[in-house]
């Protein structure tokens, strides 16, 4: 291979797109702070078992999408396909839930990996920004995480999306539903795709949200979870809907929304894009409650609720809906233009000034004053230092104040103090 290319389904970020991505990261981090969450960072790889136990043996992620391998010690390791499992493993291992008797609100951000067919909004390495409330005691926390997602979308001024919610019940209610679905779908075997036929015995819920079969009438008419929910589950789901209504948050109940991860119980939700650019990969943010996962991964008996944004999809949504070009202030206070042969002088002055906390732009290959002025303007420098032979012979440099346009000579020994004063006066 002469021309190296990135692996299929990966993305190189740079320039304006990276600036926009960083803006989204910073915005969500800021909102995490508004909602009182603290960060957790866990490895990007875990023992594969962590994901099999959490996401589920029969899930698409584990059966088809996981990047796993044996390491040199023969351990079965997987690159994380999602964030929640690793976070809960870490919380359990470090006994974080035992350290306080109220819920833990944490967020994570980083790359996740899935072996999928790449397309716009679907990559093999992508980023998730996720939130978890662990050891939650209140069903209102379901509302809280939905509101958090809504706040992110509001602050980003996005509009072309909608919210779907569902209640998939406890394991007990759901098992009854699964049995009913198995019986129901076995009458339609000849109309199910091969994928769905495989799921019939392992995970019939996924037939409901299958992209093709899900649209067929007999699938739409399949038994609904609500017939199997307990009174308490129905009541909580009703309260969630009433709360959203009174906050004037639009939503649809989608009875086929089951989510692809096996650990969810009760509330699940998705914010779905309405942009053509994300057709087929339209879920920008998704999550729900998990009442057994913490214990399943070796922790205490406690419930959790959480969700994650897919940053790549949020980025497409953001860039399509807004024409803002985010500009991060990456200017320099001081620009050095060197006109003498020996570039070491400028290099050492730059080193000295940076040590005093000035942002200094110095490009040794630029040797012409006009070119230097242009660059200084582009970087919006407040001060230009010109190093010229006559002045250097007297241990001086020329200081040009870009605000007042005054030019003075300054002894190098006084340089940082003079700069400090000049920049202060310019403010
Ligand atoms: P989909 O149905 O689109 O495959 P999913 O159910 O697999 O989504 P989750 O596991 O809930 O998605 O992941 C949370 C979020 O991560 C998604 O809502 C989406 O925004 C994003 N996401 C999932 N898979 C990818 C991917 N391959 N590339 C980019 N973003 C992704
Ligand atoms: Mg998926």
Short mmCIF file of C-alpha atoms and ligand atoms in Angstrom, two decimals, residues 61 114 116 121-123 126 128 211 259-261 270 280-281 283-286 308-310 312-313, ligand 1:
data_model
loop_
_atom_site.label_atom_id
_atom_site.label_comp_id
_atom_site.label_asym_id
_atom_site.label_seq_id
_atom_site.Cartn_x
_atom_site.Cartn_y
_atom_site.Cartn_z
CA UNK A 61 -24.21 -5.05 19.12
CA UNK A 114 -19.12 -0.80 16.28
CA UNK A 116 -21.37 -1.49 11.06
CA UNK A 121 -24.41 9.21 10.57
CA UNK A 122 -23.16 5.64 10.95
CA UNK A 123 -19.46 5.13 11.56
CA UNK A 126 -18.00 7.43 16.69
CA UNK A 128 -21.07 9.24 22.54
CA UNK A 211 -36.65 -1.19 9.54
CA UNK A 259 -34.28 -0.12 21.84
CA UNK A 260 -31.51 -2.44 20.75
CA UNK A 261 -29.88 -2.99 24.13
CA UNK A 270 -35.37 8.53 21.54
CA UNK A 280 -32.22 5.70 8.27
CA UNK A 281 -29.79 6.84 10.96
CA UNK A 283 -31.79 8.65 16.27
CA UNK A 284 -29.67 11.47 17.63
CA UNK A 285 -30.05 10.64 21.27
CA UNK A 286 -31.46 7.59 23.02
CA UNK A 308 -26.42 9.04 25.18
CA UNK A 309 -26.08 11.48 22.33
CA UNK A 310 -24.37 10.26 19.19
CA UNK A 312 -21.63 12.51 14.78
CA UNK A 313 -25.39 12.66 14.24
P1 LIG B 1 -29.35 2.77 15.41
O1 LIG B 1 -30.70 2.21 15.54
O2 LIG B 1 -29.28 4.00 14.58
O3 LIG B 1 -28.33 1.74 15.02
P2 LIG B 1 -28.67 2.33 18.15
O4 LIG B 1 -29.94 1.90 18.75
O5 LIG B 1 -27.69 1.28 17.77
O6 LIG B 1 -28.93 3.28 16.88
P3 LIG B 1 -27.58 3.33 20.64
O7 LIG B 1 -26.91 2.05 20.90
O8 LIG B 1 -28.74 3.69 21.45
O9 LIG B 1 -27.98 3.41 19.07
O10 LIG B 1 -26.52 4.52 20.68
C1 LIG B 1 -26.83 5.84 21.12
C2 LIG B 1 -26.63 6.85 20.02
O11 LIG B 1 -25.36 6.69 19.39
C3 LIG B 1 -27.59 6.71 18.86
O12 LIG B 1 -28.77 7.35 19.15
C4 LIG B 1 -26.85 7.38 17.74
O13 LIG B 1 -26.99 8.78 17.82
C5 LIG B 1 -25.42 7.03 18.02
N1 LIG B 1 -24.96 5.91 17.18
C6 LIG B 1 -25.24 4.58 17.30
N2 LIG B 1 -24.57 3.87 16.39
C7 LIG B 1 -23.83 4.77 15.66
C8 LIG B 1 -22.89 4.65 14.59
N3 LIG B 1 -22.57 3.47 14.07
N4 LIG B 1 -22.32 5.78 14.11
C9 LIG B 1 -22.62 6.99 14.62
N5 LIG B 1 -23.48 7.16 15.65
C10 LIG B 1 -24.08 6.08 16.16
#
